[in-house]
PDB file of N, CA and C in Angstrom:
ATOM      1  N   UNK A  19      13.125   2.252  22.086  1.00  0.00           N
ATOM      2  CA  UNK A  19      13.948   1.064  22.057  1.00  0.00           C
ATOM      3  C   UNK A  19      14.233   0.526  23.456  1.00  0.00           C
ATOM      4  N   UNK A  20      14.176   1.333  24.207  1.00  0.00           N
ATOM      5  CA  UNK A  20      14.331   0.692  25.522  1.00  0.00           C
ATOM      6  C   UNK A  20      13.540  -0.624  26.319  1.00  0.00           C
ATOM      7  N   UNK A  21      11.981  -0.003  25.607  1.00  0.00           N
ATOM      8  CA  UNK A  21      10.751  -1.176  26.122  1.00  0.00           C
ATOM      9  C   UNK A  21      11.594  -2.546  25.463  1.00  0.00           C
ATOM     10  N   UNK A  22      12.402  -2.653  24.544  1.00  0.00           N
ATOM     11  CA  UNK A  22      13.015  -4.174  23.697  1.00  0.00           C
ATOM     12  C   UNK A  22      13.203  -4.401  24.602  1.00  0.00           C
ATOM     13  N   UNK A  23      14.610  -3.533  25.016  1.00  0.00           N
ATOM     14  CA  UNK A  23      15.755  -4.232  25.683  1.00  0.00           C
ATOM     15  C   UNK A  23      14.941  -4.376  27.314  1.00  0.00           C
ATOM     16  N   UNK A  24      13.975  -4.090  27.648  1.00  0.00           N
ATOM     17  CA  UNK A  24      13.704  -4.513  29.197  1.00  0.00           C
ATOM     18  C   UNK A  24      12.910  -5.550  29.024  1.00  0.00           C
ATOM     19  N   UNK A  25      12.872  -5.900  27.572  1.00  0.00           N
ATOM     20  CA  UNK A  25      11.539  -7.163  27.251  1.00  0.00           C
ATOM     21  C   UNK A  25      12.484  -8.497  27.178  1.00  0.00           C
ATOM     22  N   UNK A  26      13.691  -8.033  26.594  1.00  0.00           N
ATOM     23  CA  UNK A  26      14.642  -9.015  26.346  1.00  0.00           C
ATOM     24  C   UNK A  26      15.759  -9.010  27.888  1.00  0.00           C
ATOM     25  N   UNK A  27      15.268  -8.247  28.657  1.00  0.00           N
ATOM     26  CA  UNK A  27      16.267  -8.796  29.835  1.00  0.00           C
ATOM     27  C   UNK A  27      15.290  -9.615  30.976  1.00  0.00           C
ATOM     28  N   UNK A  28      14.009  -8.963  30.756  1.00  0.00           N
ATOM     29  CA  UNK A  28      13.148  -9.857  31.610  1.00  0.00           C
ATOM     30  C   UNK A  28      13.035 -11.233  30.631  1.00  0.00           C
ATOM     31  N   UNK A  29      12.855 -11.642  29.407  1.00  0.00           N
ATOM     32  CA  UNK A  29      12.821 -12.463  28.899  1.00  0.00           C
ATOM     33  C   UNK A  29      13.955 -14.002  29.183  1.00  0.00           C
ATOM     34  N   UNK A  30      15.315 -13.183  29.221  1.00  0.00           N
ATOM     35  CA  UNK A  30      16.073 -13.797  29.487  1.00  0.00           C
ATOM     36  C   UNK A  30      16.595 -14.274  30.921  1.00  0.00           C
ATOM     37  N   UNK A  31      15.967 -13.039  31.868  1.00  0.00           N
ATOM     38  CA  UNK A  31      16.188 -13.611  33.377  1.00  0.00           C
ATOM     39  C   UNK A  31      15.400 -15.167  33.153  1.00  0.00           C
ATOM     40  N   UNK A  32      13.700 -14.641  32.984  1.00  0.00           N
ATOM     41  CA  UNK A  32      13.121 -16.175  33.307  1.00  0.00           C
ATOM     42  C   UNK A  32      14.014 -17.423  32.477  1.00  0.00           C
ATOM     43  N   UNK A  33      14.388 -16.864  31.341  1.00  0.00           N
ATOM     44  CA  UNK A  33      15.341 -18.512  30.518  1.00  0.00           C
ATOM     45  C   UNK A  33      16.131 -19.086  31.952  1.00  0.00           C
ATOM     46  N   UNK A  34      16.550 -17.866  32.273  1.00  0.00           N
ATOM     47  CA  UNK A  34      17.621 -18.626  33.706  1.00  0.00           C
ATOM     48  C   UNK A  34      16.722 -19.157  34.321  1.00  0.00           C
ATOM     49  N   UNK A  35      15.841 -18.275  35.104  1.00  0.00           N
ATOM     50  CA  UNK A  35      15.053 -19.078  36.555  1.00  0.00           C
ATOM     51  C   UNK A  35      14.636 -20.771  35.821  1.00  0.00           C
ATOM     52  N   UNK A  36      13.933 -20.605  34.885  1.00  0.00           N
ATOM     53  CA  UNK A  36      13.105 -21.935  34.037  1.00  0.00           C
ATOM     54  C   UNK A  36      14.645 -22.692  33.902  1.00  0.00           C
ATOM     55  N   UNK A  37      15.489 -22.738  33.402  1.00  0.00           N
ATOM     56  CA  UNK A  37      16.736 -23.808  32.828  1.00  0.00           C
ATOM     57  C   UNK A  37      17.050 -23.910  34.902  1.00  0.00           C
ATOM     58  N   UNK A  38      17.134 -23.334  35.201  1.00  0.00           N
ATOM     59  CA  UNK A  38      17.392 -23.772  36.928  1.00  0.00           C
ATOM     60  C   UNK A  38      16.639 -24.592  37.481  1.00  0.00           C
ATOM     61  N   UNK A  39      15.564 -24.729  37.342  1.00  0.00           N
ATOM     62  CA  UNK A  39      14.574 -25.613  38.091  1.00  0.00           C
ATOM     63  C   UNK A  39      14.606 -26.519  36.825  1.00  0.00           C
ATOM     64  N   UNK A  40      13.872 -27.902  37.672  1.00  0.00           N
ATOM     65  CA  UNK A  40      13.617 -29.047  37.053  1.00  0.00           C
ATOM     66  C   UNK A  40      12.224 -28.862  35.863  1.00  0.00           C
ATOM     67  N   UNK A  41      12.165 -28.298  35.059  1.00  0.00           N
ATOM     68  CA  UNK A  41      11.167 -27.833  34.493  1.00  0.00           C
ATOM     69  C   UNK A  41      10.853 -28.679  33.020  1.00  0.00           C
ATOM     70  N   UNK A  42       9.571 -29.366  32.786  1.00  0.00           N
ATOM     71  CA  UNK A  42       9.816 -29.988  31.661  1.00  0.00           C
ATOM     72  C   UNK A  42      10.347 -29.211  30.551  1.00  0.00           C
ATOM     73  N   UNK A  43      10.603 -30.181  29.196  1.00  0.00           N
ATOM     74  CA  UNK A  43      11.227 -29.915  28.078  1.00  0.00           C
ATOM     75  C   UNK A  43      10.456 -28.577  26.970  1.00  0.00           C
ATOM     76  N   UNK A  44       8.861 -29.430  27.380  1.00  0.00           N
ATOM     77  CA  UNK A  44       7.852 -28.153  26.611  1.00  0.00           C
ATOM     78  C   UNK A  44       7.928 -27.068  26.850  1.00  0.00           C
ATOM     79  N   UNK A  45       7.762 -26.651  28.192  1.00  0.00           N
ATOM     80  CA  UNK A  45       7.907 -25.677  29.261  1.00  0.00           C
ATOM     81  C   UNK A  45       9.196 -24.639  28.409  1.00  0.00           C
ATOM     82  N   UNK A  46      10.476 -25.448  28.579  1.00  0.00           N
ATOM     83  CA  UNK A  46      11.735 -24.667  28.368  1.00  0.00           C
ATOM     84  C   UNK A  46      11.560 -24.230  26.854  1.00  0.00           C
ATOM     85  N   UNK A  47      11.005 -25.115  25.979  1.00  0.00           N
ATOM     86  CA  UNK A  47      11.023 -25.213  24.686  1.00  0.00           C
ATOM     87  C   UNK A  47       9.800 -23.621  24.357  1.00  0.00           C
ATOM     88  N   UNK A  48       9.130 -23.412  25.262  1.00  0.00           N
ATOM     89  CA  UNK A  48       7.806 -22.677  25.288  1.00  0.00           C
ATOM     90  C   UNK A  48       8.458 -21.187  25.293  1.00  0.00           C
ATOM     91  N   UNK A  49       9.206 -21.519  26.535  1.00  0.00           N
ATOM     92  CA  UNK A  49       9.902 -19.799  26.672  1.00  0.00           C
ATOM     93  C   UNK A  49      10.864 -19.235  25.551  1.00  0.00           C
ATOM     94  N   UNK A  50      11.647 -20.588  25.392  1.00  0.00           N
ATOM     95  CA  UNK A  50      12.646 -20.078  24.272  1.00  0.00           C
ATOM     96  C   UNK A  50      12.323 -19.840  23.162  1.00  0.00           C
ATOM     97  N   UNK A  51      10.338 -19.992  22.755  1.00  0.00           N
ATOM     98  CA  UNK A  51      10.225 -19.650  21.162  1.00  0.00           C
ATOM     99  C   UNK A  51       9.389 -17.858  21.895  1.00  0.00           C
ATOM    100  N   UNK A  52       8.844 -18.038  22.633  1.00  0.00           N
ATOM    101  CA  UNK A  52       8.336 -16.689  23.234  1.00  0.00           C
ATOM    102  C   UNK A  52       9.755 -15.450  23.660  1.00  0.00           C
ATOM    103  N   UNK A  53      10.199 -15.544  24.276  1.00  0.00           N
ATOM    104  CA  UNK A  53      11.000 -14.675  24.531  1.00  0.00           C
ATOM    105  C   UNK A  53      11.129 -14.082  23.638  1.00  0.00           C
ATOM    106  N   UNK A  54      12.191 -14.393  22.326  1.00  0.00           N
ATOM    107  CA  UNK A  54      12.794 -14.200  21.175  1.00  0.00           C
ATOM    108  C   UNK A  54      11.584 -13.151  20.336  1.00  0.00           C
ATOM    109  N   UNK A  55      10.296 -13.837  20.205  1.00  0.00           N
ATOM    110  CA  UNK A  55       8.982 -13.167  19.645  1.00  0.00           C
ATOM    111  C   UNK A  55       8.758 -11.900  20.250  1.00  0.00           C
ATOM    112  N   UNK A  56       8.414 -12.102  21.598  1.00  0.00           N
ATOM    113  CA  UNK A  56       8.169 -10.970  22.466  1.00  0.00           C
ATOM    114  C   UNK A  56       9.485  -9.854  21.975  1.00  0.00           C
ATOM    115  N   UNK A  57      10.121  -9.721  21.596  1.00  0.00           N
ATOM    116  CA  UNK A  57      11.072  -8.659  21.639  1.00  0.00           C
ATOM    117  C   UNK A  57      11.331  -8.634  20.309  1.00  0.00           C
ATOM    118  N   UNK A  58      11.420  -9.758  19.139  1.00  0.00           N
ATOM    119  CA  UNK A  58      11.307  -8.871  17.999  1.00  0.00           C
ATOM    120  C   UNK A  58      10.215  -8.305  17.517  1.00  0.00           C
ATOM    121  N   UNK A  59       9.363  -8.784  18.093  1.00  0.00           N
ATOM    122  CA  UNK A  59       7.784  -7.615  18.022  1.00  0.00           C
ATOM    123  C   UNK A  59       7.688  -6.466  18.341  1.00  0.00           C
ATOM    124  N   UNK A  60       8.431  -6.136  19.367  1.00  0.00           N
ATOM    125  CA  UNK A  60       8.632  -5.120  19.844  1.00  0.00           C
ATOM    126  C   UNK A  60       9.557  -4.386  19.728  1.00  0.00           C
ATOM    127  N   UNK A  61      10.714  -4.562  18.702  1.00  0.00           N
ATOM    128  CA  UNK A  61      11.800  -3.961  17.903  1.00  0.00           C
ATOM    129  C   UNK A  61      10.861  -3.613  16.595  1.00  0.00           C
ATOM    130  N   UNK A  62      10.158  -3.990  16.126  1.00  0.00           N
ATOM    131  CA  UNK A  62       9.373  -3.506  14.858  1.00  0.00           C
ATOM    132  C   UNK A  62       8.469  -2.964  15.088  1.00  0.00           C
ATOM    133  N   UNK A  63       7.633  -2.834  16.107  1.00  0.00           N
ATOM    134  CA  UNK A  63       6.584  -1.660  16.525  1.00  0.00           C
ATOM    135  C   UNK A  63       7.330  -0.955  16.780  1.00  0.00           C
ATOM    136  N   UNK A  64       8.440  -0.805  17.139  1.00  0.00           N
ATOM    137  CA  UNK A  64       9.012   0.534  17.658  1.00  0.00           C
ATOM    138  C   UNK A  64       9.826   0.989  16.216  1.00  0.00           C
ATOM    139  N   UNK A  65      10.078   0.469  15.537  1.00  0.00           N
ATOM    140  CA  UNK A  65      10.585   1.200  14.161  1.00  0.00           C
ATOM    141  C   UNK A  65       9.700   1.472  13.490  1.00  0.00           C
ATOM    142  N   UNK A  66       8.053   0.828  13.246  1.00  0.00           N
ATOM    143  CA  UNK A  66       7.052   1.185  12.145  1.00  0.00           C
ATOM    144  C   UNK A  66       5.854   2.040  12.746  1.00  0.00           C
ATOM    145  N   UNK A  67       5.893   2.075  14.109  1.00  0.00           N
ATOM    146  CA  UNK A  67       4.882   2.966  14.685  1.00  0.00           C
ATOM    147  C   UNK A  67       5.026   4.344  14.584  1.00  0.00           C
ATOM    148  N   UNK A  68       6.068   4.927  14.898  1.00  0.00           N
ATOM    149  CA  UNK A  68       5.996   5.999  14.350  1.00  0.00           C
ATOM    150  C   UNK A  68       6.374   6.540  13.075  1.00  0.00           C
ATOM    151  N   UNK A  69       6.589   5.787  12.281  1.00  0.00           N
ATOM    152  CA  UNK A  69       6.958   6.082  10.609  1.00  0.00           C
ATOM    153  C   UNK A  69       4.880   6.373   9.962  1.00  0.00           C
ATOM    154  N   UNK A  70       4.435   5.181  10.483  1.00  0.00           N
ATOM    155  CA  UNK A  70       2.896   5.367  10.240  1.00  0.00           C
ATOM    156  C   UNK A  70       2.611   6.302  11.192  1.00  0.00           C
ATOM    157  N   UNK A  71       2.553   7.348  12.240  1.00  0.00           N
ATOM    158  CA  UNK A  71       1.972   7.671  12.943  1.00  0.00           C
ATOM    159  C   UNK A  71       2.408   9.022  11.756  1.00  0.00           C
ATOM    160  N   UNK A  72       3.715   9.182  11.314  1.00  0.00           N
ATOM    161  CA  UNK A  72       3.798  10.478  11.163  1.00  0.00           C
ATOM    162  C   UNK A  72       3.500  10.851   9.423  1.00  0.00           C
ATOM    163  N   UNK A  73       3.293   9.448   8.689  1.00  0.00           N
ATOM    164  CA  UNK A  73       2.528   9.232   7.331  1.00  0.00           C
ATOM    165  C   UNK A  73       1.032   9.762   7.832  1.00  0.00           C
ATOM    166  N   UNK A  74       0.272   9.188   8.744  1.00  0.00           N
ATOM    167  CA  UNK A  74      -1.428   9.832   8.975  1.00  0.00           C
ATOM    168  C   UNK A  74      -1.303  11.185   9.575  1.00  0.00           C
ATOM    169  N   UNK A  75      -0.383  12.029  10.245  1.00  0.00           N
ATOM    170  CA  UNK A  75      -0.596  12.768  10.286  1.00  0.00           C
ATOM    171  C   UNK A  75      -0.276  14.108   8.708  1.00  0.00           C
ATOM    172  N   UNK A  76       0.736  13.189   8.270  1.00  0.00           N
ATOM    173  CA  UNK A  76       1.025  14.489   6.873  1.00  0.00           C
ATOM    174  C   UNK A  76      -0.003  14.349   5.928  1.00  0.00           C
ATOM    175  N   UNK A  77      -0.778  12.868   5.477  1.00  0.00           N
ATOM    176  CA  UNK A  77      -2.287  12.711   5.389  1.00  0.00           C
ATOM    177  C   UNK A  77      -3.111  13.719   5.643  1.00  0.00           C
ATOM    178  N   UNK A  78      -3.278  13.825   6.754  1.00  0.00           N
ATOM    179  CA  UNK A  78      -4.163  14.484   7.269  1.00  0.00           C
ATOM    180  C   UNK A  78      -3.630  16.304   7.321  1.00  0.00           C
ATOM    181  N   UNK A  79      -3.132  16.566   7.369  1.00  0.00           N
ATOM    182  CA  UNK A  79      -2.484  17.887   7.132  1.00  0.00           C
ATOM    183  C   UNK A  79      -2.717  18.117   5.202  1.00  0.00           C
ATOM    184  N   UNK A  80      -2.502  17.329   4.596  1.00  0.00           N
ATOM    185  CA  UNK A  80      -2.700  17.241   3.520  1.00  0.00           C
ATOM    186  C   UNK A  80      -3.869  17.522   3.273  1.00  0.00           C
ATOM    187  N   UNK A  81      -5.065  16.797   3.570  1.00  0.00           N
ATOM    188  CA  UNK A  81      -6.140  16.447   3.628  1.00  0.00           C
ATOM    189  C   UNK A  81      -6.854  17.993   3.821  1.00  0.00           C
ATOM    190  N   UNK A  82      -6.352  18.845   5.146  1.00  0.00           N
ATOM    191  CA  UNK A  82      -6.916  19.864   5.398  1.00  0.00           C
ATOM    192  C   UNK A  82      -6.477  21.006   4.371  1.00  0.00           C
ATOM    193  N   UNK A  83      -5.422  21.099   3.635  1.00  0.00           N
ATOM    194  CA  UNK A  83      -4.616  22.059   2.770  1.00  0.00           C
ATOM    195  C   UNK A  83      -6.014  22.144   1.270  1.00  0.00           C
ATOM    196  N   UNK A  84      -6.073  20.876   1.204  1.00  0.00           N
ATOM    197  CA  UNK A  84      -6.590  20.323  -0.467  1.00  0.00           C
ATOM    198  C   UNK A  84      -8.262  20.981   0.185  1.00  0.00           C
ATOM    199  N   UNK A  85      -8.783  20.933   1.143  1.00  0.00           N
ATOM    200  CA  UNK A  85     -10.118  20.949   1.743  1.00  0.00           C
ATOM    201  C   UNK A  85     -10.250  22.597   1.199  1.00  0.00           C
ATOM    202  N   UNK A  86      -9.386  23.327   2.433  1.00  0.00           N
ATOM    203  CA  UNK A  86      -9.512  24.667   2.080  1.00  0.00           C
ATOM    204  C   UNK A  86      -8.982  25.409   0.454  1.00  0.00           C
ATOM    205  N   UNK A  87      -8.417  24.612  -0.638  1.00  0.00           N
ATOM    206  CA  UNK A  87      -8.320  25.040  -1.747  1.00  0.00           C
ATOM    207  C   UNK A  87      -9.368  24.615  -2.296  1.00  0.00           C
ATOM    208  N   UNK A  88      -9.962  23.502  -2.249  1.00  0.00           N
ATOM    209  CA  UNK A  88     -11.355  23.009  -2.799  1.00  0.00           C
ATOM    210  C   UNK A  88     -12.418  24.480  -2.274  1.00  0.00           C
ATOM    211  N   UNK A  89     -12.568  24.910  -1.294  1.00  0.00           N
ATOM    212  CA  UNK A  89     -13.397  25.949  -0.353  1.00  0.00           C
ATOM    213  C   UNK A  89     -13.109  27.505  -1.487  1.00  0.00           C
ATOM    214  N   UNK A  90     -11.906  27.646  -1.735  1.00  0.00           N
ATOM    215  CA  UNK A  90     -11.753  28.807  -2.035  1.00  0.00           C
ATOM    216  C   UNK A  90     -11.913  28.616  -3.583  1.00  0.00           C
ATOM    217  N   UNK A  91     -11.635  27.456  -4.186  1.00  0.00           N
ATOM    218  CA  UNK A  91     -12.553  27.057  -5.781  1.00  0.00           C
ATOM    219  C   UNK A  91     -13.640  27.309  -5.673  1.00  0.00           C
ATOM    220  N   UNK A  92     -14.428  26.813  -4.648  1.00  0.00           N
ATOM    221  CA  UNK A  92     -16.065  26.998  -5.204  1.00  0.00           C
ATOM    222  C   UNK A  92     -16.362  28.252  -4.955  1.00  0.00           C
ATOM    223  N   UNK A  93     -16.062  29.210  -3.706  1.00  0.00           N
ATOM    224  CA  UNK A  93     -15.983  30.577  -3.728  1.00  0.00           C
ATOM    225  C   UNK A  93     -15.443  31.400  -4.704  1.00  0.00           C
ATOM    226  N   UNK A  94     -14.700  31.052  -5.498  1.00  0.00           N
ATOM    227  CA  UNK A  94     -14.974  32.016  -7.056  1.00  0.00           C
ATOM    228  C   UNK A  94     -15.623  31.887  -7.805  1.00  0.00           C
ATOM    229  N   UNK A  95     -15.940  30.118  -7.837  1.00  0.00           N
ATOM    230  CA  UNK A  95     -17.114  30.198  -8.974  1.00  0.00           C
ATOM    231  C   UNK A  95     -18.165  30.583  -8.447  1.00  0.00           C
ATOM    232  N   UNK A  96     -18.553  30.552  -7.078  1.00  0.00           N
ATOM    233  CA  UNK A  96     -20.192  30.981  -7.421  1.00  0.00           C
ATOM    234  C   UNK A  96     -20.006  32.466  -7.160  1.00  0.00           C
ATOM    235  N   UNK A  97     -18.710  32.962  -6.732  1.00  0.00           N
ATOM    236  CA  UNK A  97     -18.334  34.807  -6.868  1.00  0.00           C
ATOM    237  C   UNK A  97     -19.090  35.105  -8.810  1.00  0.00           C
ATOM    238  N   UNK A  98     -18.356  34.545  -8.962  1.00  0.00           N
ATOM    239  CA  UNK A  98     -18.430  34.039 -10.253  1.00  0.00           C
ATOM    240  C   UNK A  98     -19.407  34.145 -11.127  1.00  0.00           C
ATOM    241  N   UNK A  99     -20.245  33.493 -10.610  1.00  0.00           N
ATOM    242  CA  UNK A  99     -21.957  33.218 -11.385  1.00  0.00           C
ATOM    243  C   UNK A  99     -22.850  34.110 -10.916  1.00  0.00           C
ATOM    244  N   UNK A 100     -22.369  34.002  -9.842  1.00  0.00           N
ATOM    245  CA  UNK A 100     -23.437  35.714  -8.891  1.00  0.00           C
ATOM    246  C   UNK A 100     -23.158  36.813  -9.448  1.00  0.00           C
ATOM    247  N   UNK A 101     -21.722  37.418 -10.656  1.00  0.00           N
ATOM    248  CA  UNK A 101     -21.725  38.368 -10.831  1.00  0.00           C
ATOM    249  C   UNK A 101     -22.254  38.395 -12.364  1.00  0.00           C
ATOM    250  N   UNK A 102     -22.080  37.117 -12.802  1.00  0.00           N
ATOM    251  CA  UNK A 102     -22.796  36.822 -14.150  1.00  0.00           C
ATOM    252  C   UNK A 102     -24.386  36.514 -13.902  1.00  0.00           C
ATOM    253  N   UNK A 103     -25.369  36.382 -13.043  1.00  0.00           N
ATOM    254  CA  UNK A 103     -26.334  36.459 -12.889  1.00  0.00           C
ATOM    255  C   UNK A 103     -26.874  38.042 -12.673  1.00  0.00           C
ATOM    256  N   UNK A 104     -26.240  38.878 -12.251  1.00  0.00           N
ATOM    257  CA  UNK A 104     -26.775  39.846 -11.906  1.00  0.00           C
ATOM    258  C   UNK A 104     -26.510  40.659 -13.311  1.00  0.00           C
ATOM    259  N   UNK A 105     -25.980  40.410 -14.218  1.00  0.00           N
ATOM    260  CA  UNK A 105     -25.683  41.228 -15.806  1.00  0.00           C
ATOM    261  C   UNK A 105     -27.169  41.249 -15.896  1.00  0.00           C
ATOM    262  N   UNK A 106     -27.785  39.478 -16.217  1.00  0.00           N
ATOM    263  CA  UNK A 106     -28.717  39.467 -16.711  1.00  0.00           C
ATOM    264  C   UNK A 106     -29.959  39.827 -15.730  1.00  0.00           C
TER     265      UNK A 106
END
């Protein structure tokens, strides 16, 4: 949360420097829809980035759990068939 708030204090210094100088209307009109963007963008990457970072990793932890029970299924069945092949 910190990267916001240094996005929104640099954001807001320039509102000052820009409203200080003689600067056209677009110009002022430009910063004041950017600023605001720049930092709620960056209040929501910082709340959803790691909510997804730590969903792909339990994924993936998941992923490896189900792998090695799949591994130890097919290792009984063909335990399995190898001991029923050798009857006959």
């Amino acid at each position: 949360m910190t990267l916001t708030v240094y996005i929104y204090v640099i954001a807001e210094s320039l509102l000052i420097l820009i409203d200080s100088q003689n600067v056209s209307l677009v110009v002022k009109d430009y910063f004041n829809t950017i600023g605001p963007l720049l930092y709620s963008i960056s209040t929501i990457f910082n709340i959803f980035y790691p909510k997804f970072r730590m969903m792909k990793e339990r994924i993936k932890n998941e992923n490896i759990i189900l792998n090695d029970y799949e591994k130890k299924k097919e290792y009984e069945y063909q335990r399995r068939f190898d001991d029923f092949s050798r009857i006959f």
